Coordinates of C-alpha atoms in Angstrom, one line a residue:
X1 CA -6.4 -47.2 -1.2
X2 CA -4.8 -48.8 -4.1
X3 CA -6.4 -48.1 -7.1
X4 CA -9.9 -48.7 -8.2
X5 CA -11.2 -48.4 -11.7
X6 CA -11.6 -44.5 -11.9
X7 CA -13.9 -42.3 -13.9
X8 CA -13.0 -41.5 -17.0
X9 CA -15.2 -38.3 -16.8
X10 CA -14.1 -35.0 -17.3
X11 CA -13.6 -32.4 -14.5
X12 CA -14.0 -28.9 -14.8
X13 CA -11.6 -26.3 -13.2
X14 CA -12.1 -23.2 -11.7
X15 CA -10.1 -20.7 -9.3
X16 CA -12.2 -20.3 -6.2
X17 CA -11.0 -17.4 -3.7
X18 CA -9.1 -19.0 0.0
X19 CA -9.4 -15.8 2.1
X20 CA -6.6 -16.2 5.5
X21 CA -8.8 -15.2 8.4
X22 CA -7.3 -13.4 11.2
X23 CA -6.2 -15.2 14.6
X24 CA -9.1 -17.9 15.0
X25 CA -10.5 -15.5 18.3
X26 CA -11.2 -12.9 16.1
X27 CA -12.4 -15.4 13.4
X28 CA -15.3 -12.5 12.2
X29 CA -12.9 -10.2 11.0
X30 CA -12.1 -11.0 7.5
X31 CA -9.6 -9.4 5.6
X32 CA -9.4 -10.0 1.9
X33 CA -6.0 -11.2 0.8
X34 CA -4.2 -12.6 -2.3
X35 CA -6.1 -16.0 -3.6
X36 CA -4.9 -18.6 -3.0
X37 CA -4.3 -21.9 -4.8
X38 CA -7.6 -23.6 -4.6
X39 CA -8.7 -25.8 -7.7
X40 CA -12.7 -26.9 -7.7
X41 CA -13.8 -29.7 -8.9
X42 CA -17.7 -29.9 -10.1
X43 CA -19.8 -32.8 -12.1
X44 CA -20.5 -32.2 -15.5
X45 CA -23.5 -31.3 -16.4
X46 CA -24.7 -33.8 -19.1
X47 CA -25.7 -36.4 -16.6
X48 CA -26.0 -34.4 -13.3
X49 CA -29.5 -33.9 -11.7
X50 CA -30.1 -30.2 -10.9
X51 CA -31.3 -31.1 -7.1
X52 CA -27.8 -32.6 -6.6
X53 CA -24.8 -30.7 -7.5
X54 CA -22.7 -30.9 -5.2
X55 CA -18.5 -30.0 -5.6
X56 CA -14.7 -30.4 -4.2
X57 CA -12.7 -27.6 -3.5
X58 CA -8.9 -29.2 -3.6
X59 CA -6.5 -26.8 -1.7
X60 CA -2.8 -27.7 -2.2
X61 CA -1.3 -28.4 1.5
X62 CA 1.9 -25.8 2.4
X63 CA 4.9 -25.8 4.5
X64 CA 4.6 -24.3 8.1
X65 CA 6.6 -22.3 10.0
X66 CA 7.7 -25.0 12.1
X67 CA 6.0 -24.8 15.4
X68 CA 7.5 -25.9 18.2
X69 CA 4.2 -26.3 20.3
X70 CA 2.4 -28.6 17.6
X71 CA 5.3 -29.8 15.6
X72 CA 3.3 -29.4 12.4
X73 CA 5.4 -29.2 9.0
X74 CA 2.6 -29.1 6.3
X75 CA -0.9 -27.7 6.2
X76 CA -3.1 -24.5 5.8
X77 CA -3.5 -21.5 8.3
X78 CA -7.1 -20.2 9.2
X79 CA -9.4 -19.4 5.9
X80 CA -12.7 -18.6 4.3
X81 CA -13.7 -21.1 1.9
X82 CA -17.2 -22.3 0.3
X83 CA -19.7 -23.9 1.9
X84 CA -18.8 -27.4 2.7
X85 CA -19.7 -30.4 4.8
X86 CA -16.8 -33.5 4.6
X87 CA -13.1 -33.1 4.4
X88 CA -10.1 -35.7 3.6
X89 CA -6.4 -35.1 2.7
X90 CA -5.5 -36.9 -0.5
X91 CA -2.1 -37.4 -1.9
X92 CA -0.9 -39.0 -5.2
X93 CA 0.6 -42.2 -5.1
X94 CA -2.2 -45.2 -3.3
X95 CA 0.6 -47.1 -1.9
X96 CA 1.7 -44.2 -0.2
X97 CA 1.9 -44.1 3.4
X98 CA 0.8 -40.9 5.8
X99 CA 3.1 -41.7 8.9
X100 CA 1.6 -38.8 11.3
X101 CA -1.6 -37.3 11.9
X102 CA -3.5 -35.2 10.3
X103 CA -5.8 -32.3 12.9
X104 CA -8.1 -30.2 11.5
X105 CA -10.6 -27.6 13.4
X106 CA -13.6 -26.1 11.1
X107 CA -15.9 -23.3 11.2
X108 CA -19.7 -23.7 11.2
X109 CA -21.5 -21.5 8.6
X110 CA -24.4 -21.2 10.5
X111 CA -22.6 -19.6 13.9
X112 CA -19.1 -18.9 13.2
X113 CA -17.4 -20.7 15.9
X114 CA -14.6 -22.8 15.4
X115 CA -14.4 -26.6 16.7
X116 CA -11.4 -27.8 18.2
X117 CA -9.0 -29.8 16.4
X118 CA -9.9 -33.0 15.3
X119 CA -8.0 -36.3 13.9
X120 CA -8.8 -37.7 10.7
X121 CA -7.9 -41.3 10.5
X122 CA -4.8 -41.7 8.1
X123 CA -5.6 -45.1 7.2
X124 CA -7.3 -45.6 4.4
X125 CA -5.3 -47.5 2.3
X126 CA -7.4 -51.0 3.2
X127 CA -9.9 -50.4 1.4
X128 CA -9.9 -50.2 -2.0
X129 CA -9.5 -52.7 -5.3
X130 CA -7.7 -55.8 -4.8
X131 CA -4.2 -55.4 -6.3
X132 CA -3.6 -56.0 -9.4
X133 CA -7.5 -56.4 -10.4
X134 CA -8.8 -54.4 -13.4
X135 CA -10.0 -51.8 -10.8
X136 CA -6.8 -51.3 -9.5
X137 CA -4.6 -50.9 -13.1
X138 CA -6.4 -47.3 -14.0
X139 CA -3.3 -45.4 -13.3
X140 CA -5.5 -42.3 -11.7
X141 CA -6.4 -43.6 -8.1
X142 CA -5.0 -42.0 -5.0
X143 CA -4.0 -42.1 -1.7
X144 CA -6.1 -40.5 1.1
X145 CA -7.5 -40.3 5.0
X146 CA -10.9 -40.9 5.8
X147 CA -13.4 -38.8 4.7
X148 CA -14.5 -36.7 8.3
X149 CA -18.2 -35.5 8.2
X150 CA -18.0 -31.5 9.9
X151 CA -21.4 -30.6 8.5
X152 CA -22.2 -27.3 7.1
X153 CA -18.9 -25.0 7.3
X154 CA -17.1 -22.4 5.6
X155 CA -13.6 -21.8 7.2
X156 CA -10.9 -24.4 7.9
X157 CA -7.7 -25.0 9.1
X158 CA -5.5 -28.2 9.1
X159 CA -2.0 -29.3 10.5
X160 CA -0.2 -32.2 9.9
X161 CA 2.3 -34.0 12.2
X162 CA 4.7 -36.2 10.7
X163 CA 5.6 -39.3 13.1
X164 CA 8.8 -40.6 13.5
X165 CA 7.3 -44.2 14.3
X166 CA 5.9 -45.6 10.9
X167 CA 3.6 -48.0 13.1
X168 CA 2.0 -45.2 15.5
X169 CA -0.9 -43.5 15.5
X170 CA -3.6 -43.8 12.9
X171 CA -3.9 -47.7 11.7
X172 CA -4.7 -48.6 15.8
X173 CA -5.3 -45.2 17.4
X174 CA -8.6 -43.2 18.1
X175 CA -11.0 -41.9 15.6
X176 CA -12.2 -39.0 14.6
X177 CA -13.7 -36.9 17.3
X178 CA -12.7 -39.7 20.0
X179 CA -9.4 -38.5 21.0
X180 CA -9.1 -36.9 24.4
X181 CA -8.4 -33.3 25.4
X182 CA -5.1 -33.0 26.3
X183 CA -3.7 -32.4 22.5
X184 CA -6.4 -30.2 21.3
X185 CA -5.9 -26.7 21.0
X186 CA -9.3 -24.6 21.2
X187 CA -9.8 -21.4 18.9
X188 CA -7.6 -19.4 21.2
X189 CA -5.1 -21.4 21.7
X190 CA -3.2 -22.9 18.8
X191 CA 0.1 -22.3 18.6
X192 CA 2.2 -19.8 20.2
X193 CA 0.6 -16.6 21.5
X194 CA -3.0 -17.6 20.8
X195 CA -2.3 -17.5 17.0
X196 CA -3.0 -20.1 14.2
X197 CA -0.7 -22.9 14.6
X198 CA 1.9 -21.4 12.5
X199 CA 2.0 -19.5 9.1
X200 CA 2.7 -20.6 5.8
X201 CA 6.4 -21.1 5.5
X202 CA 9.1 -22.8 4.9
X203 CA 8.6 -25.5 7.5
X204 CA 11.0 -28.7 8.2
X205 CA 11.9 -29.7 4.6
X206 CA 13.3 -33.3 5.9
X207 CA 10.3 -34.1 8.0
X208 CA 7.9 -32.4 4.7
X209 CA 9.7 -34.6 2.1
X210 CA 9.0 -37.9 4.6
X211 CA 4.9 -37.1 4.0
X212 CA 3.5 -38.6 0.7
X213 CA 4.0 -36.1 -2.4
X214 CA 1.3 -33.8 -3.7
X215 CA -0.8 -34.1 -0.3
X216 CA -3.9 -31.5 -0.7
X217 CA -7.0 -30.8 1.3
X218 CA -10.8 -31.7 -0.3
X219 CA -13.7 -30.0 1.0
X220 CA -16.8 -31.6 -0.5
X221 CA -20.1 -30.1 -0.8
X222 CA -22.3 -33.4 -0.8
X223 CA -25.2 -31.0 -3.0
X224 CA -28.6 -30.8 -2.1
X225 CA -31.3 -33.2 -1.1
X226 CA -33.9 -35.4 -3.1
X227 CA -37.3 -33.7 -2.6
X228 CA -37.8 -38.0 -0.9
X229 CA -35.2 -37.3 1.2
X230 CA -37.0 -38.3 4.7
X231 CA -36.6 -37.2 7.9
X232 CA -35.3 -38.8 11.2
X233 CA -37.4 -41.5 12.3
X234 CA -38.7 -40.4 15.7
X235 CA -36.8 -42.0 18.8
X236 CA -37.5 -45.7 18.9
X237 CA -39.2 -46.1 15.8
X238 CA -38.6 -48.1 13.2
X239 CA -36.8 -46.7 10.1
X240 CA -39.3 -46.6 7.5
X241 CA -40.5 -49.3 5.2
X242 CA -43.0 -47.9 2.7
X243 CA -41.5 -46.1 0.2
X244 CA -42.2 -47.8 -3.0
X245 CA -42.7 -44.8 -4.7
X246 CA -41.0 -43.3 -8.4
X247 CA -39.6 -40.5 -8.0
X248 CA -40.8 -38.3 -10.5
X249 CA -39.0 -36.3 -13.3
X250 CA -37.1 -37.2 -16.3
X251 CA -34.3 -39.8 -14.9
X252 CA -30.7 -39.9 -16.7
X253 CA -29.6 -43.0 -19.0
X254 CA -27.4 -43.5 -15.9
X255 CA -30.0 -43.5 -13.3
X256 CA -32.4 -45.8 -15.6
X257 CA -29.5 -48.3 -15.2
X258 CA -28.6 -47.8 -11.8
X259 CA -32.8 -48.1 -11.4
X260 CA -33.6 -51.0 -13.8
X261 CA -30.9 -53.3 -12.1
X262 CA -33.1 -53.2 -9.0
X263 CA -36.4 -54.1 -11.3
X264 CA -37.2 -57.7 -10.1
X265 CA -37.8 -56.0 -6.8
X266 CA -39.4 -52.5 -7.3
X267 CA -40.6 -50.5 -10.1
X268 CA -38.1 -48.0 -12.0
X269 CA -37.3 -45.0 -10.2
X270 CA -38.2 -46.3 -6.8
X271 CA -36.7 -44.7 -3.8
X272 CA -36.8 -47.6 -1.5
X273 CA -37.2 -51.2 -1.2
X274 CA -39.8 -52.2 1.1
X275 CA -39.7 -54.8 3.7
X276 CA -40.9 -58.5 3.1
X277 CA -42.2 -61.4 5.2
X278 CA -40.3 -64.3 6.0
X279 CA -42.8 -66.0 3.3
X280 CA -42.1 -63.3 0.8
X281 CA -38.7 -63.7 0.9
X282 CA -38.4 -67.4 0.4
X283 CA -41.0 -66.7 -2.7
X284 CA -39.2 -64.3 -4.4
X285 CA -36.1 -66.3 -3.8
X286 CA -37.7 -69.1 -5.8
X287 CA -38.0 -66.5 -8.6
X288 CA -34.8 -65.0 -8.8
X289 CA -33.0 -67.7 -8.7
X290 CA -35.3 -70.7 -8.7
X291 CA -33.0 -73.1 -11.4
X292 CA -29.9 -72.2 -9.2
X293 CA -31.2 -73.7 -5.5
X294 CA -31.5 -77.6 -4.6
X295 CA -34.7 -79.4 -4.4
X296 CA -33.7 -78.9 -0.8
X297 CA -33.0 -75.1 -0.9
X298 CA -36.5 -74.6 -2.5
X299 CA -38.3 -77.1 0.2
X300 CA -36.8 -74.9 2.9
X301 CA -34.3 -72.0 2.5
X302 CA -32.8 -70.3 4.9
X303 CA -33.1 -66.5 4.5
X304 CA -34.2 -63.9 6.6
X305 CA -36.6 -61.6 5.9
X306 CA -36.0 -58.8 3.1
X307 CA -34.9 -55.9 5.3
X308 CA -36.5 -52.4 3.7
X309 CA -33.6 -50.1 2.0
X310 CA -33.0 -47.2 0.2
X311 CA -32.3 -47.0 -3.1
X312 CA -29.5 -45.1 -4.7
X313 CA -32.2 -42.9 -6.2
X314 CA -33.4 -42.4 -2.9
X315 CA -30.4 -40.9 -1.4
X316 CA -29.9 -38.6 -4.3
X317 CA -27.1 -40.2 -6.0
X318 CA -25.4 -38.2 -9.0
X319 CA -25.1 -41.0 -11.4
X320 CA -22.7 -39.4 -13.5
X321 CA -19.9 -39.3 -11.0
X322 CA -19.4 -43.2 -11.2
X323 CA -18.4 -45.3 -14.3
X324 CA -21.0 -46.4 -16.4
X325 CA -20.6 -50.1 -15.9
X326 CA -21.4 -52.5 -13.4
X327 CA -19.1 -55.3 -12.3
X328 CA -20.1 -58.4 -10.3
X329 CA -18.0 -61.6 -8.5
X330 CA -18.9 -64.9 -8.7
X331 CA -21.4 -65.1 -5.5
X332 CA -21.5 -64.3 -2.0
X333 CA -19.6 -66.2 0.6
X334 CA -18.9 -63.6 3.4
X335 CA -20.2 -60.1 4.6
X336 CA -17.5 -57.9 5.8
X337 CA -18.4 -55.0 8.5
X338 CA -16.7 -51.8 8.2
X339 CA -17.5 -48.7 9.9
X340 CA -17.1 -45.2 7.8
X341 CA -14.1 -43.3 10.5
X342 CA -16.3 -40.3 9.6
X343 CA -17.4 -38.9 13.2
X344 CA -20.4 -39.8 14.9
X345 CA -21.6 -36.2 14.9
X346 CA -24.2 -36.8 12.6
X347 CA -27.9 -37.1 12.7
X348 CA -29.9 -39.7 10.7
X349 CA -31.8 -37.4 9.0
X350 CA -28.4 -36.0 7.1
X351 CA -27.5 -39.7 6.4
X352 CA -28.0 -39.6 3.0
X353 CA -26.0 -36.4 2.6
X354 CA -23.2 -38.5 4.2
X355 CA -23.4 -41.0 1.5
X356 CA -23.2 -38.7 -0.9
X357 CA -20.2 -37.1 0.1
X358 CA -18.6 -40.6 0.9
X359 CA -19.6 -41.3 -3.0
X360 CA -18.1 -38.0 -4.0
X361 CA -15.0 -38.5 -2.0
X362 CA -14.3 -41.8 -3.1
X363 CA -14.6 -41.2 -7.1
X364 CA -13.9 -38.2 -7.3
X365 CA -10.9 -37.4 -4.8
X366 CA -9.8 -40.4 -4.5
X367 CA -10.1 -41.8 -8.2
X368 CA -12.5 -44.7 -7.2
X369 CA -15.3 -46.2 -9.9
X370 CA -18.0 -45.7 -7.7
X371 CA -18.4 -45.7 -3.9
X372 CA -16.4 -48.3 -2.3
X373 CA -19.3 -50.4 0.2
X374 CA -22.0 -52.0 -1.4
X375 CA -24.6 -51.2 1.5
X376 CA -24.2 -48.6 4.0
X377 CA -26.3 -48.2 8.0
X378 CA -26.8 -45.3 9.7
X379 CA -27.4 -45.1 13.0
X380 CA -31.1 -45.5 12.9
X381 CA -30.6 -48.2 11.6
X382 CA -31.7 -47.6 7.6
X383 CA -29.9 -49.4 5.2
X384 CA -28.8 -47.6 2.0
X385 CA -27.5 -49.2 -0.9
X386 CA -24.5 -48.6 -1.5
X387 CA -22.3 -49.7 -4.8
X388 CA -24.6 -49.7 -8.3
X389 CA -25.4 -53.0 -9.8
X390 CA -28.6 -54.1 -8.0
X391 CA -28.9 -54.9 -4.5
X392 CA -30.3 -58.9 -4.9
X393 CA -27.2 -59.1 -6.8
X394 CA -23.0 -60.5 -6.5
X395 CA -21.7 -56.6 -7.1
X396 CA -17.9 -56.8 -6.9
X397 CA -16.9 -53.3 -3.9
X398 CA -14.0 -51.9 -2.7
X399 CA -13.9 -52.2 0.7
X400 CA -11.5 -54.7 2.0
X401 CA -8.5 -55.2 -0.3
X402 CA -7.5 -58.5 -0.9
X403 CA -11.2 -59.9 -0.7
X404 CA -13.3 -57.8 -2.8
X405 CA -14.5 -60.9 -4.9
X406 CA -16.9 -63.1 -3.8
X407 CA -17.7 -61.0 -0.9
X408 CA -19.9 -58.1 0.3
X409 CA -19.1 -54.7 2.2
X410 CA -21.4 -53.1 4.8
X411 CA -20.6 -49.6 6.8
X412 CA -21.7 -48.5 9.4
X413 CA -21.9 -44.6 9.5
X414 CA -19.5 -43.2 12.0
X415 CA -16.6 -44.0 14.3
X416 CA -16.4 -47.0 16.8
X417 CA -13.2 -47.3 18.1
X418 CA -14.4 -46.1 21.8
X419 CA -18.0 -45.4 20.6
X420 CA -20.1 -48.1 20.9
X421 CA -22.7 -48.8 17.6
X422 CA -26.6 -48.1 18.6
X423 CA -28.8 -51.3 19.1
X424 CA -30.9 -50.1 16.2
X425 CA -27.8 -49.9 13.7
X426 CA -26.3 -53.6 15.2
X427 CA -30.1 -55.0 14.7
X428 CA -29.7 -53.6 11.1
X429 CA -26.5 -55.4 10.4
X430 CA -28.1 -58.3 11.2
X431 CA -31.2 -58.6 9.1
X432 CA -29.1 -57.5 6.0
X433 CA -26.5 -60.1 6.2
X434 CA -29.6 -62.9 7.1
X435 CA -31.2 -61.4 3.5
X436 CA -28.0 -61.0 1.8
X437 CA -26.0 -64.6 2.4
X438 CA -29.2 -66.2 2.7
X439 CA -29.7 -65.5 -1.4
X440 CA -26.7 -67.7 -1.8
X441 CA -27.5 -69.9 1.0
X442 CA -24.6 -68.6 3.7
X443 CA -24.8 -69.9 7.0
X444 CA -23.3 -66.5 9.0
X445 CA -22.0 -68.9 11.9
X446 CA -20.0 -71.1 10.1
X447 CA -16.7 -70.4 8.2
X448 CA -15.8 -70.3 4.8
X449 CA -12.7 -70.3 2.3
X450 CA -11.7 -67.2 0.3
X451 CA -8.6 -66.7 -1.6
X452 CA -6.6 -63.4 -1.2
X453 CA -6.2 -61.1 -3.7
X454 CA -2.9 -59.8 -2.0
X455 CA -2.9 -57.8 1.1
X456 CA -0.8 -56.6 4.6
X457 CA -2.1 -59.8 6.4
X458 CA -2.5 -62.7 3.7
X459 CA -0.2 -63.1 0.3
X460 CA -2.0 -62.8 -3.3
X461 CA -3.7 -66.4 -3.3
X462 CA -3.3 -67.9 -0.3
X463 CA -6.4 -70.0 0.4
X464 CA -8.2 -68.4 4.1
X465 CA -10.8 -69.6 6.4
X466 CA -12.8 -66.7 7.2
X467 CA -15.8 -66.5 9.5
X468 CA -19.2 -66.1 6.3
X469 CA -19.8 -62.3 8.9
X470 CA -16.2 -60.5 9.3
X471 CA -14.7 -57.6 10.3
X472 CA -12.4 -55.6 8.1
X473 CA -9.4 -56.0 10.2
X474 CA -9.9 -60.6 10.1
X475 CA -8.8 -59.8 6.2
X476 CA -6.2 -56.7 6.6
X477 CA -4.3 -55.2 9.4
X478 CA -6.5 -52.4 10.6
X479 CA -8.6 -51.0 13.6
X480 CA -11.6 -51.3 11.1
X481 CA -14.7 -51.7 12.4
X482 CA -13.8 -49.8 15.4
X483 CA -13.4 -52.6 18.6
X484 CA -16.8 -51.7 19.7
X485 CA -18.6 -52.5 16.6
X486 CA -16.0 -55.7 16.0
X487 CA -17.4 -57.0 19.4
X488 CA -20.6 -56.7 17.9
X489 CA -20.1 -59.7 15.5
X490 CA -20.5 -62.3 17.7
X491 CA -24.1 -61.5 18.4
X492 CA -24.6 -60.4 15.1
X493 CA -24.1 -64.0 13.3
X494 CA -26.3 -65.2 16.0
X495 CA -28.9 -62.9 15.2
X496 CA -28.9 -63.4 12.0
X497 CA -29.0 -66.9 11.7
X498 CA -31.9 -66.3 13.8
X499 CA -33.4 -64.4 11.1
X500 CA -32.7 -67.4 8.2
X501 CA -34.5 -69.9 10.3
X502 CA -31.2 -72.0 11.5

């Protein structure tokens, strides 16, 4: 991801103990050893809300003894670590490419076993700040995978292997958790002689010096729920629409602003945005931006309904860990669809956990101002919002480099490469992207012309028709959404020019 306008806040450091487990079938006997290098990175308290902590354990990748079995060079044998529940590798320069794959197994805090190994998706680099935007000039942003959601866990392991084809796996391959057996090695069988996949070494220095430089594992704890934080709507239900409610407490200058932004819809300190009629909707588009619309666009606009959604306060968003500002585009011409790479093994209930530790990931491993998509859909079909500045309103993200302005990004929670999305989640795309373009009167099944902001697919301004509801990869060469969720488009402009009345 090239860079983003990073926090400027301060991090705090602290050594954190990285105990080397035994051989992964004897993962229960732990034997104490020298600590190892593990930096932790926690918000500072000022700003932070004391239901919400939340941290990042950053462990420095190592050499391997090379192993002939796996062929991995870099990465970290079998150990104890804090509790944690989503994991990327991150490296230091943005433009940096990983040319490999990255396989990482975990152990669950609750039981103790160990999952297989997993792929994390190595490209990431697509989304991001445009190049050369004021997001992108801060000098701290990073490279990195995908963030992979494991859930609760507290031992890990990770191997990469470096690829001697810069164009293989990663930017078209599987994703996470939807590779097939044959690769993976279970807890007893990784490496040679049913041992981790190799020990801390001195590895392959050619193929090491190939990866990008200062590559390290993050481990984030996405903190604690909201006491709002609601539970999994109940199979074939509707997500909820009713939660117009403050939350209570003192709220942070921070989460005032992230709140009042929001005001023409809902009260300070809401938690969700309810739902509105058809009729609703076309009156409170008259309000907020009654001198901007045509005698025409007021006789009859075409917007769908206000789909219900929760507030950043309502998944429990740490305010302090974004910049303090809020930047907007012009308008809204297109919606791009994205999907998250994080896994699918998720339940909707722990959603809003997800988003958190996508938020944390993205400012503060990978350097980012605040999280990258401005909405966000779980498989239930909730919508979250995503990037601060006011839902109603032309927030500038960083999700598809080269068309960040004049655009919006949506994500939907987990991987669809060979998964297919749920109906519930498609459904949800829909009526977002009906509400959304219809505020600035966007037809989703026509075209309409963006100029690049520099890219892998279109030069820095070249002029581009682009479909008004687009995948990721119609505006940069990636698998992004996932083919099953790209196949989903076609029905979803339909639908949602269904929804605006067209």
């Amino acid at each position: 991801m090239r860079g983003i306008l990073a926090s400027s806040i301060g991090v705090t450091c602290a050594a954190a103990l990285a105990l080397p487990l035994a051989p992964p079938a004897a993962a229960s006997a732990r034997t104490p050893a020298p600590a190892a290098d593990v930096a932790t990175r926690t918000a500072e308290t000022a700003d932070a809300r004391a239901d919400v902590p939340g941290s990042t354990q950053s462990l420095p990748l190592r050499p391997l003894t090379h192993d002939r079995a796996s062929g991995a060079v870099l990465g970290l044998t079998p150990r104890t670590v804090r509790t944690f529940s989503l994991l990327g590798v991150v490296w230091d320069d943005p433009s940096a490419d990983l040319h490999g794959r990255v396989q990482v197994r975990t152990r669950a805090a609750g039981t103790g076993e160990w999952t297989d190994w997993q792929d994390v998706e190595t490209h990431y680099t697509q989304h991001g700040a445009d190049p050369d935007s004021p997001e992108a000039a801060s000098g701290t942003v990073r490279g990195a995978t995908a963030p992979l959601w494991v859930g609760e866990s507290d031992g890990v392991e990770v191997r990469v292997l470096p690829e001697p084809d810069p164009g293989g796996h990663g930017e078209h391959g599987e994703q996470p958790g939807e590779r097939g057996e044959p690769e993976d090695a279970g807890p007893s069988d990784a490496g040679s002689g049913g041992g981790p996949s190799g020990g801390e070494g001195a590895g392959d220095a050619d193929e090491v010096s190939a990866l990008p430089a200062g590559m390290r594992l993050d481990l984030v704890d996405p903190g604690e729920a909201g006491p709002e934080e609601s539970a999994e709507p109940a199979e074939g239900a509707e997500p909820a629409e009713s939660a117009e409610i403050p939350r209570t407490g003192v709220m942070t200058a921070a989460a005032k602003a992230a709140s009042a932004v929001n005001s023409a819809l809902v009260p300070l300190g809401a938690t969700e945005i309810p739902s509105l009629t058809a009729e609703e909707t076309r009156e409170e588009l008259v309000s907020l931006r009654g001198p901007e619309l045509t005698e025409q666009q007021q006789a009859k606009p075409y917007i769908g309904p206000r789909p219900a959604i929760v507030t950043r306060r309502g998944w429990s968003a740490d305010e302090s860990l974004r910049e303090g500002s809020f930047v907007y585009t012009s308008t809204v011409k297109a919606a791009f669809v994205h999907h998250t790479a994080s896994g699918n093994n998720y339940s909707c209930s722990q959603a809003p956990s997800l988003i958190r530790g996508f938020y944390r990931y993205h400012t503060r491993s990978l350097g980012w101002r605040d999280i990258g998509y401005n909405f966000l859909i779980d498989k239930c079909g909730r919508i979250y919002e995503g990037r601060a500045g006011g839902v109603a309103k032309p927030v500038k993200g960083a999700h598809t480099m080269g068309f960040n302005s004049k655009t919006t990004g949506i994500a939907v929670i987990g991987s669809y490469g060979s998964k297919k999305p749920s109906s519930k989640a498609v459904k949800a795309v829909a009526r977002l992207t009906a509400w959304k373009l219809g505020l600035h009167d966007r037809n989703p099944k026509k075209k309409t012309s963006l100029t690049s902001g520099g890219g892998n697919l279109y030069a820095k301004g070249t002029k581009v028709k682009m479909k008004v509801i687009s995948g990721h990869r119609d505006g940069f060469n990636t698998s992004c959404p996932g083919g099953k969720l790209y196949k989903k488009l076609s029905s979803v402009r339909s639908k949602a020019a269904t929804y605006q009345g067209r």
